């Protein structure tokens, strides 16, 4: 708790110092320093305290409503971990990216103010134990990114993305305010304990409505289908260090909120669990198929976040299904898998976004069509991107596999649930998980392979070179985290297990047994992974010995008897996914348009490959256009005559008085 | 008993095959296979009986469903011009998925319906219902008139399958139904011929031009 | 010790499988064919050669084959033998095996993309797409095997034979696994390993720029992978657990020979499917697996 206080204070001091320095170079030192110090202090607090400890503190607060009540328990600590790790890495990376003078250098003070505020808000959300306090922290945490995204607000895309973010964040927040207000009114108190007690007594009327409100509110933050549309708009336009924090720290806050809401709402019903399972699977499949189709690296990563959060939601759903059926092994494994996946996704996704940010700074674009051959020019960034890509595709020996394995264990345990439909549901979910794994492999083979391997497709990519030690330090730090997560996967899993054991209503004996089984499995997997690494290293050594003995020659890539191949002939992002796009036209939504002059020898031809998001274009855009038309129609009352505006106020006051008295 | 199970699983597979096939001629062959399997059903379910009702029924089904219809359909097909492929509204993999979903639904439905115990051997009701579903799916999700005829045939086979365990004493009822369907398919064959003549295609989508 | 016998057998005998397939194809075509041990000769020759590395390539070109072979080796560790369970086995280990094979695939795909050749990109793209589709089919057939198994691990699920009298739907599992075998190992009707045109290949076009020991790793890895899937198919059918070790081994080896000959026969009598027909083949296999699973769970 002391460490938490220290961390919050550091964030606050960093924020104030940054805004006080304004656009000067000092803001770019003090702001990140505050964020770094706060994150490291928080990290120390999380790592030093015993895994199962819970503490609670109530501070004075000037509002008539709610209380400033903060607490730390295993779940809070688990979700704070990625915030601190990514906060530290992103602070250094951002300081290096914003160093020097460019168009936005006079805004660095405010930028670092809001960056610190975002981290502060995130820490407060994850420790708040009171609905009002939670909502206020939620608003801080939701609003700060708006200003962070619009750092380069001279570009129209950035402004539009910031608006989309703001609208999405507030649609979610509206649902959450409704959820907490309803719960508070019915429970007669605003602390989480009161609400949970009321739910336990059955005093909450319409728990189904509360569940749906919480789900909608938090799903908008998590980016679950169909609320995912803000992610692919915002991530590519925001500065990369901000994106890293958002993708790895901020969207988790939605999962955290959903976790707390599920804890509060008491014993779950089976349909709620199956709804989460279905939503998770749809998000995962849709997200990864869309990710596969895209040609922009950051947009691809955004859809990959949709996929991974879908898997997390699937795990939460399995937890609820297990709880509702009274099978605590299923529940425990599902919840553990979800929490573990949150951690490993955060590490991989943060690393991937920071690597993409380096690419953007060096090449000036993250479109795969402009990249290629970067691993030869920036070996460290390329190597780390490929490492994280293999991890996020869920492949051993990295920890992404462990998360998916624990989810699979939950589904295998779920094969023993009574009834035909639950069994088939579990089996279907496992098959879908396998499909997601296969598509994720394809998507990240494309992302890593086409951007970093092969030949550079543009002169800018050909001239790329690494930006030096400071820029690469955060990448190395996160890579170390990824490797540590793979090495100490059992420890991380038991951390997740501690949080899951606290889920209300869990029968401890079978839950602990399931956790022990999962831990034993994880240890075995770690051993095999170690064997895999050793074997690969040995083979590589053998190969180098053999080639050293028998000669090594360099030659051009074989062009299949074509003598003048160019870099433009390489497979592109569009052509790489064309087979999948033909097999699954509906979710991928790839459109291919060929314009060619008629005749036998066409002089000019253009080929346009695009993958528009049908959910955005066919569902949300019409709705928002209708809202805009409705608002336009109201402009008759907005005419600019001030005295008539005063008349409106007067009329309203009179009408209200007449109505109530 | 075991024989029945093998036949029923084979029937379910045939139902999926209906949805997975691309060529019309293969579709008619599948009809023949389904007819053959159905012909074996009375023997397997009813077992040897003194009046050899099952044998009569079996032979009747074999003659009509395994030989008669497929031959009629193949003959009609050979007289029709045009592309010999099924034209789907719904893709093949999705059709297959819906077929499996139909089976799942039938299995679930069986647990909800109050049948007298021992009326149907295990899997018979779901297999029959799946047959009806995939037949109707063929009607709904395919373009050509001939696939619709085959679809109705598959659906009728499902209904016939439901009747097999009930045919303990009243074989004649089943046989008369069989005859009805025979006439219906005959009429459809003629109708198809006329449709093809009038519209120069058997795509039922073209019937739209008949409306006001 | 007993558990390792099977691994050693796999490591030693795996290169024999492509030889047998080739012999079957040759005999069907009325030729004499290459020696049965040709793959061993190839491997011996390849490791004695130097490498030619593309100017474009990075370390990935060298790392790909090594990682790929190592991953296939780890998958083999989880495969039970005819007379004993696997050296390592735990609930859900089939997932580790499948994902190890996935890692092996990713390594080869990246190594192919490392050369910047458009042909290799083409092969990589197809390999990624079709294997992604084969993955759920493989998992569905594992789930069918898992129902009623004492432990949901490869050692628990395999080698028990087609248990249960009333289980016609279980007969599909070996068939489905055989289709997955053909897909994952890029055999006809999914891919033609002997075609002369790069445009129509999948696996063979991905490895155009590999040479020397790298190529040896790839050839050996492909043979091990083929062994893995063939053993999976055989052990899904044969009740080797209930036999004595010697009889189990005999039955297993006979089964492996049978599967190998079946691959050869399929390759002799069938043509390669059009690429866009492959998903339909896998969809059919998937539907059959789903059907089998639903019925197995229902019983």
Coordinates of N, CA, C and O in Angstrom, one line a residue, chain A residues 413-530:
Chain A
X413 N -11.8 -30.1 -19.2 CA -12.5 -30.5 -18.0 C -14.0 -30.3 -18.2 O -14.9 -31.0 -17.6
X414 N -14.4 -29.3 -19.0 CA -15.8 -29.1 -19.3 C -16.5 -30.2 -20.1 O -17.7 -30.2 -20.2
X415 N -15.7 -31.1 -20.7 CA -16.3 -32.2 -21.4 C -17.1 -33.1 -20.4 O -17.8 -34.0 -20.9
X416 N -16.8 -33.0 -19.1 CA -17.5 -33.8 -18.2 C -18.8 -33.1 -17.6 O -19.5 -33.7 -16.8
X417 N -19.1 -31.9 -18.1 CA -20.3 -31.3 -17.6 C -21.5 -32.1 -18.1 O -21.5 -32.8 -19.1
X418 N -22.6 -32.1 -17.3 CA -23.8 -32.9 -17.7 C -24.5 -32.3 -18.8 O -24.5 -31.1 -19.0
X419 N -25.1 -33.1 -19.7 CA -25.9 -32.6 -20.8 C -25.1 -32.7 -22.1 O -23.9 -32.6 -22.1
X420 N -25.9 -32.8 -23.2 CA -25.2 -32.9 -24.5 C -24.7 -31.6 -24.9 O -23.6 -31.4 -25.4
X421 N -25.5 -30.5 -24.8 CA -25.2 -29.2 -25.4 C -23.9 -28.6 -24.7 O -23.1 -28.1 -25.4
X422 N -23.8 -28.6 -23.4 CA -22.6 -28.1 -22.8 C -21.3 -28.8 -23.3 O -20.3 -28.2 -23.6
X423 N -21.4 -30.1 -23.4 CA -20.3 -30.9 -23.9 C -19.9 -30.5 -25.3 O -18.7 -30.2 -25.6
X424 N -20.9 -30.4 -26.2 CA -20.7 -30.1 -27.6 C -20.2 -28.6 -27.6 O -19.3 -28.3 -28.4
X425 N -20.7 -27.8 -26.7 CA -20.3 -26.4 -26.7 C -18.8 -26.3 -26.4 O -18.0 -25.6 -27.0
X426 N -18.4 -27.1 -25.4 CA -17.0 -27.1 -25.0 C -16.1 -27.6 -26.1 O -15.0 -27.0 -26.4
X427 N -16.5 -28.6 -26.8 CA -15.7 -29.2 -27.8 C -15.6 -28.2 -29.0 O -14.6 -28.0 -29.6
X428 N -16.8 -27.6 -29.3 CA -16.8 -26.6 -30.4 C -15.9 -25.4 -30.1 O -15.1 -24.9 -30.9
X429 N -15.9 -25.0 -28.8 CA -15.0 -23.9 -28.4 C -13.6 -24.3 -28.6 O -12.8 -23.4 -29.0
X430 N -13.2 -25.5 -28.2 CA -11.8 -25.9 -28.4 C -11.4 -26.0 -29.8 O -10.3 -25.5 -30.2
X431 N -12.3 -26.4 -30.7 CA -12.0 -26.5 -32.1 C -11.8 -25.0 -32.6 O -10.9 -24.7 -33.4
X432 N -12.7 -24.1 -32.1 CA -12.6 -22.7 -32.6 C -11.3 -22.1 -32.1 O -10.6 -21.4 -32.8
X433 N -10.9 -22.5 -30.9 CA -9.6 -22.0 -30.3 C -8.4 -22.5 -31.2 O -7.5 -21.8 -31.5
X434 N -8.5 -23.8 -31.7 CA -7.5 -24.3 -32.6 C -7.5 -23.5 -33.9 O -6.4 -23.1 -34.4
X435 N -8.7 -23.1 -34.4 CA -8.7 -22.4 -35.7 C -8.1 -21.0 -35.4 O -7.3 -20.5 -36.3
X436 N -8.4 -20.4 -34.3 CA -7.8 -19.1 -34.0 C -6.3 -19.2 -33.9 O -5.6 -18.3 -34.5
X437 N -5.8 -20.3 -33.3 CA -4.4 -20.5 -33.3 C -3.8 -20.5 -34.7 O -2.8 -19.9 -35.0
X438 N -4.4 -21.3 -35.5 CA -3.9 -21.4 -36.9 C -3.9 -20.1 -37.6 O -2.9 -19.8 -38.3
X439 N -5.0 -19.4 -37.5 CA -5.1 -18.1 -38.2 C -4.1 -17.1 -37.6 O -3.6 -16.2 -38.4
X440 N -3.9 -17.1 -36.3 CA -3.0 -16.2 -35.7 C -1.6 -16.4 -36.2 O -0.8 -15.5 -36.5
X441 N -1.2 -17.7 -36.4 CA 0.1 -18.1 -37.0 C 0.2 -17.4 -38.3 O 1.2 -16.8 -38.7
X442 N -0.8 -17.6 -39.2 CA -0.8 -17.0 -40.5 C -0.6 -15.5 -40.5 O 0.2 -14.9 -41.2
X443 N -1.4 -14.9 -39.6 CA -1.4 -13.4 -39.5 C -0.1 -12.9 -39.1 O 0.4 -11.9 -39.7
X444 N 0.6 -13.6 -38.1 CA 1.8 -13.0 -37.6 C 3.0 -13.5 -38.5 O 4.0 -12.8 -38.5
X445 N 2.8 -14.6 -39.2 CA 3.8 -14.9 -40.2 C 3.9 -13.8 -41.3 O 4.9 -13.4 -41.7
X446 N 2.7 -13.4 -41.6 CA 2.6 -12.3 -42.6 C 3.2 -11.0 -42.0 O 4.0 -10.4 -42.7
X447 N 2.7 -10.6 -40.8 CA 3.2 -9.3 -40.3 C 4.7 -9.3 -40.1 O 5.3 -8.4 -40.5
X448 N 5.2 -10.4 -39.5 CA 6.7 -10.4 -39.3 C 7.5 -10.6 -40.5 O 8.4 -9.9 -40.8
X449 N 7.0 -11.6 -41.3 CA 7.8 -12.0 -42.5 C 7.8 -11.0 -43.5 O 8.9 -10.7 -44.1
X450 N 6.7 -10.4 -43.8 CA 6.7 -9.4 -44.9 C 7.3 -8.1 -44.6 O 7.8 -7.3 -45.4
X451 N 7.2 -7.7 -43.3 CA 7.7 -6.4 -42.9 C 9.2 -6.4 -42.7 O 9.9 -5.5 -43.0
X452 N 9.7 -7.5 -42.1 CA 11.1 -7.5 -41.6 C 12.0 -8.4 -42.5 O 13.2 -8.2 -42.4
X453 N 11.4 -9.3 -43.2 CA 12.3 -10.2 -44.0 C 12.1 -9.8 -45.5 O 11.3 -9.0 -45.9
X454 N 12.9 -10.5 -46.4 CA 12.8 -10.2 -47.8 C 13.6 -9.0 -48.1 O 14.5 -8.6 -47.4
X455 N 13.2 -8.3 -49.3 CA 13.9 -7.1 -49.7 C 13.0 -5.9 -49.4 O 11.8 -5.9 -49.4
X456 N 13.7 -4.8 -49.2 CA 13.0 -3.5 -48.9 C 12.2 -3.1 -50.1 O 12.7 -3.2 -51.2
X457 N 10.9 -2.7 -49.8 CA 10.1 -2.3 -51.0 C 10.1 -0.9 -51.3 O 9.6 -0.5 -52.3
X458 N 10.7 -0.1 -50.4 CA 10.8 1.4 -50.7 C 12.3 1.8 -50.4 O 12.9 1.2 -49.6
X459 N 12.7 3.0 -50.9 CA 14.0 3.5 -50.6 C 14.1 3.8 -49.1 O 15.2 3.6 -48.5
X460 N 13.0 4.3 -48.5 CA 13.1 4.6 -47.1 C 13.4 3.3 -46.3 O 14.2 3.4 -45.3
X461 N 12.8 2.2 -46.6 CA 13.0 1.0 -45.9 C 14.5 0.5 -46.2 O 15.1 -0.1 -45.3
X462 N 15.0 0.8 -47.4 CA 16.3 0.3 -47.7 C 17.4 1.1 -46.8 O 18.4 0.6 -46.5
X463 N 17.0 2.3 -46.5 CA 18.0 3.2 -45.8 C 17.8 3.1 -44.3 O 18.5 3.8 -43.5
X464 N 16.9 2.2 -43.8 CA 16.6 2.2 -42.4 C 17.8 1.8 -41.6 O 18.6 1.0 -42.0
X465 N 17.9 2.4 -40.4 CA 18.9 1.9 -39.5 C 18.4 2.2 -38.0 O 17.6 3.1 -37.8
X466 N 19.0 1.5 -37.1 CA 18.5 1.5 -35.7 C 18.8 2.9 -35.1 O 19.8 3.6 -35.5
X467 N 18.0 3.3 -34.2 CA 18.1 4.7 -33.6 C 18.9 4.8 -32.4 O 18.8 5.7 -31.6
X468 N 19.6 3.7 -32.0 CA 20.5 3.8 -30.9 C 20.0 3.2 -29.7 O 18.9 2.6 -29.6
X469 N 20.9 3.2 -28.6 CA 20.6 2.4 -27.4 C 19.4 2.8 -26.6 O 18.6 2.0 -26.2
X470 N 19.2 4.2 -26.5 CA 18.0 4.6 -25.7 C 16.7 4.1 -26.3 O 15.8 3.7 -25.5
X471 N 16.6 4.2 -27.6 CA 15.4 3.8 -28.2 C 15.2 2.3 -28.1 O 14.0 1.8 -28.0
X472 N 16.3 1.6 -28.0 CA 16.1 0.1 -28.0 C 16.0 -0.4 -26.6 O 15.6 -1.6 -26.4
X473 N 16.4 0.4 -25.6 CA 16.4 -0.1 -24.2 C 15.0 -0.6 -23.8 O 14.9 -1.7 -23.2
X474 N 13.9 0.2 -24.0 CA 12.6 -0.4 -23.6 C 12.2 -1.7 -24.3 O 11.6 -2.5 -23.7
X475 N 12.6 -1.8 -25.6 CA 12.3 -3.0 -26.3 C 13.0 -4.2 -25.6 O 12.5 -5.3 -25.4
X476 N 14.3 -4.0 -25.3 CA 15.1 -5.1 -24.6 C 14.4 -5.4 -23.3 O 14.3 -6.6 -22.9
X477 N 14.0 -4.3 -22.6 CA 13.4 -4.6 -21.3 C 12.1 -5.4 -21.4 O 12.0 -6.4 -20.7
X478 N 11.3 -5.1 -22.4 CA 10.1 -5.9 -22.6 C 10.4 -7.3 -23.0 O 9.8 -8.3 -22.6
X479 N 11.5 -7.4 -23.9 CA 11.9 -8.8 -24.3 C 12.3 -9.6 -23.2 O 12.0 -10.8 -23.1
X480 N 13.0 -9.0 -22.2 CA 13.5 -9.7 -21.0 C 12.2 -10.1 -20.3 O 12.1 -11.3 -19.8
X481 N 11.2 -9.3 -20.2 CA 10.0 -9.6 -19.5 C 9.3 -10.8 -20.2 O 8.8 -11.8 -19.5
X482 N 9.3 -10.8 -21.5 CA 8.7 -11.9 -22.3 C 9.5 -13.2 -22.0 O 8.8 -14.3 -21.7
X483 N 10.8 -13.2 -22.0 CA 11.6 -14.4 -21.7 C 11.4 -14.9 -20.3 O 11.2 -16.0 -20.0
X484 N 11.3 -13.9 -19.3 CA 11.1 -14.2 -17.9 C 9.7 -14.9 -17.8 O 9.6 -15.9 -17.0
X485 N 8.7 -14.3 -18.5 CA 7.4 -14.9 -18.4 C 7.4 -16.3 -18.9 O 6.7 -17.2 -18.3
X486 N 8.2 -16.6 -19.9 CA 8.3 -18.0 -20.4 C 9.0 -18.9 -19.4 O 8.5 -20.0 -19.1
X487 N 10.0 -18.4 -18.8 CA 10.8 -19.2 -17.8 C 10.0 -19.4 -16.5 O 10.0 -20.5 -16.0
X488 N 9.3 -18.3 -16.1 CA 8.6 -18.4 -14.8 C 7.1 -18.5 -15.0 O 6.3 -18.0 -14.2
X489 N 6.7 -19.2 -16.1 CA 5.3 -19.3 -16.3 C 4.5 -19.9 -15.1 O 3.4 -19.4 -14.8
X490 N 5.1 -21.0 -14.5 CA 4.3 -21.5 -13.3 C 4.1 -20.5 -12.2 O 3.0 -20.4 -11.7
X491 N 5.1 -19.6 -12.0 CA 4.9 -18.6 -10.9 C 3.8 -17.6 -11.4 O 2.9 -17.2 -10.5
X492 N 3.8 -17.2 -12.6 CA 2.8 -16.3 -13.1 C 1.4 -16.9 -13.0 O 0.4 -16.3 -12.6
X493 N 1.4 -18.2 -13.3 CA 0.1 -18.9 -13.3 C -0.4 -19.0 -11.9 O -1.6 -18.9 -11.6
X494 N 0.5 -19.2 -10.9 CA 0.0 -19.3 -9.5 C -0.4 -18.0 -9.1 O -1.4 -17.8 -8.2
X495 N 0.2 -16.9 -9.6 CA -0.3 -15.5 -9.3 C -1.8 -15.4 -9.8 O -2.7 -14.9 -9.1
X496 N -2.0 -15.8 -11.0 CA -3.4 -15.8 -11.6 C -4.3 -16.7 -10.8 O -5.4 -16.3 -10.5
X497 N -3.7 -17.8 -10.3 CA -4.5 -18.7 -9.5 C -5.0 -18.1 -8.2 O -6.1 -18.3 -7.8
X498 N -4.0 -17.3 -7.6 CA -4.4 -16.6 -6.3 C -5.6 -15.7 -6.5 O -6.5 -15.6 -5.7
X499 N -5.6 -15.0 -7.7 CA -6.7 -14.0 -8.0 C -7.9 -14.8 -8.2 O -9.0 -14.4 -7.7
X500 N -7.8 -15.9 -8.9 CA -9.0 -16.7 -9.3 C -9.6 -17.4 -8.1 O -10.8 -17.5 -8.0
X501 N -8.8 -17.8 -7.1 CA -9.3 -18.4 -5.9 C -10.2 -17.5 -5.1 O -11.0 -17.9 -4.4
X502 N -9.9 -16.2 -5.3 CA -10.7 -15.2 -4.5 C -12.1 -14.9 -5.1 O -12.9 -14.2 -4.6
X503 N -12.3 -15.6 -6.3 CA -13.6 -15.3 -7.0 C -14.7 -15.9 -6.0 O -14.6 -17.0 -5.5
X504 N -15.7 -15.0 -5.8 CA -16.7 -15.4 -4.7 C -17.4 -16.7 -5.1 O -17.7 -17.0 -6.3
X505 N -17.7 -17.5 -4.1 CA -18.4 -18.7 -4.3 C -17.6 -19.9 -4.7 O -18.1 -21.0 -4.8
X506 N -16.3 -19.7 -5.0 CA -15.5 -20.8 -5.4 C -15.3 -21.8 -4.3 O -14.9 -21.4 -3.2
X507 N -15.5 -23.1 -4.6 CA -15.2 -24.1 -3.7 C -13.7 -24.4 -3.7 O -13.2 -24.8 -4.7
X508 N -13.1 -24.2 -2.6 CA -11.6 -24.1 -2.6 C -11.0 -25.5 -2.9 O -10.0 -25.5 -3.6
X509 N -11.5 -26.6 -2.4 CA -10.8 -27.9 -2.6 C -10.7 -28.2 -4.1 O -9.5 -28.4 -4.5
X510 N -11.7 -28.3 -4.8 CA -11.6 -28.7 -6.3 C -10.8 -27.6 -7.0 O -10.0 -27.9 -7.9
X511 N -11.0 -26.3 -6.6 CA -10.3 -25.3 -7.3 C -8.8 -25.4 -7.2 O -8.0 -25.3 -8.1
X512 N -8.4 -25.7 -5.9 CA -7.0 -25.8 -5.7 C -6.4 -27.0 -6.4 O -5.3 -27.0 -6.9
X513 N -7.2 -28.1 -6.4 CA -6.7 -29.3 -7.1 C -6.5 -29.0 -8.6 O -5.5 -29.4 -9.2
X514 N -7.5 -28.2 -9.2 CA -7.3 -27.9 -10.6 C -6.1 -27.0 -10.8 O -5.4 -27.2 -11.8
X515 N -5.9 -26.1 -9.9 CA -4.7 -25.2 -10.0 C -3.4 -26.0 -9.9 O -2.5 -25.8 -10.7
X516 N -3.4 -27.0 -9.0 CA -2.2 -27.8 -8.9 C -1.9 -28.6 -10.1 O -0.8 -28.7 -10.6
X517 N -3.0 -29.1 -10.7 CA -2.9 -29.9 -12.0 C -2.3 -29.0 -13.0 O -1.4 -29.3 -13.8
X518 N -2.9 -27.7 -13.2 CA -2.5 -26.8 -14.2 C -1.0 -26.4 -14.0 O -0.3 -26.3 -15.0
X519 N -0.7 -26.2 -12.7 CA 0.7 -25.9 -12.4 C 1.7 -27.0 -12.8 O 2.7 -26.7 -13.4
X520 N 1.3 -28.2 -12.5 CA 2.2 -29.4 -12.9 C 2.3 -29.4 -14.4 O 3.4 -29.6 -14.9
X521 N 1.2 -29.3 -15.1 CA 1.2 -29.3 -16.5 C 2.1 -28.2 -17.1 O 2.9 -28.4 -18.0
X522 N 2.0 -27.0 -16.5 CA 2.8 -25.9 -17.0 C 4.3 -26.2 -16.8 O 5.1 -25.9 -17.6
X523 N 4.6 -26.8 -15.6 CA 6.0 -27.1 -15.4 C 6.5 -28.1 -16.4 O 7.6 -27.9 -17.0
X524 N 5.7 -29.1 -16.7 CA 6.1 -30.1 -17.8 C 6.3 -29.3 -19.1 O 7.3 -29.6 -19.8
X525 N 5.4 -28.4 -19.4 CA 5.5 -27.7 -20.7 C 6.8 -26.9 -20.7 O 7.5 -26.8 -21.7
X526 N 7.1 -26.3 -19.6 CA 8.3 -25.5 -19.5 C 9.5 -26.4 -19.8 O 10.5 -26.0 -20.5
X527 N 9.5 -27.6 -19.2 CA 10.6 -28.5 -19.4 C 10.8 -28.8 -20.9 O 11.9 -28.8 -21.5
X528 N 9.6 -29.2 -21.5 CA 9.7 -29.5 -22.9 C 10.1 -28.3 -23.8 O 10.9 -28.4 -24.7
X529 N 9.7 -27.1 -23.3 CA 10.1 -25.9 -24.0 C 11.6 -25.7 -23.9 O 12.2 -25.3 -24.9
X530 N 12.1 -26.0 -22.7 CA 13.6 -25.9 -22.6 C 14.3 -26.8 -23.5 O 15.3 -26.5 -24.2

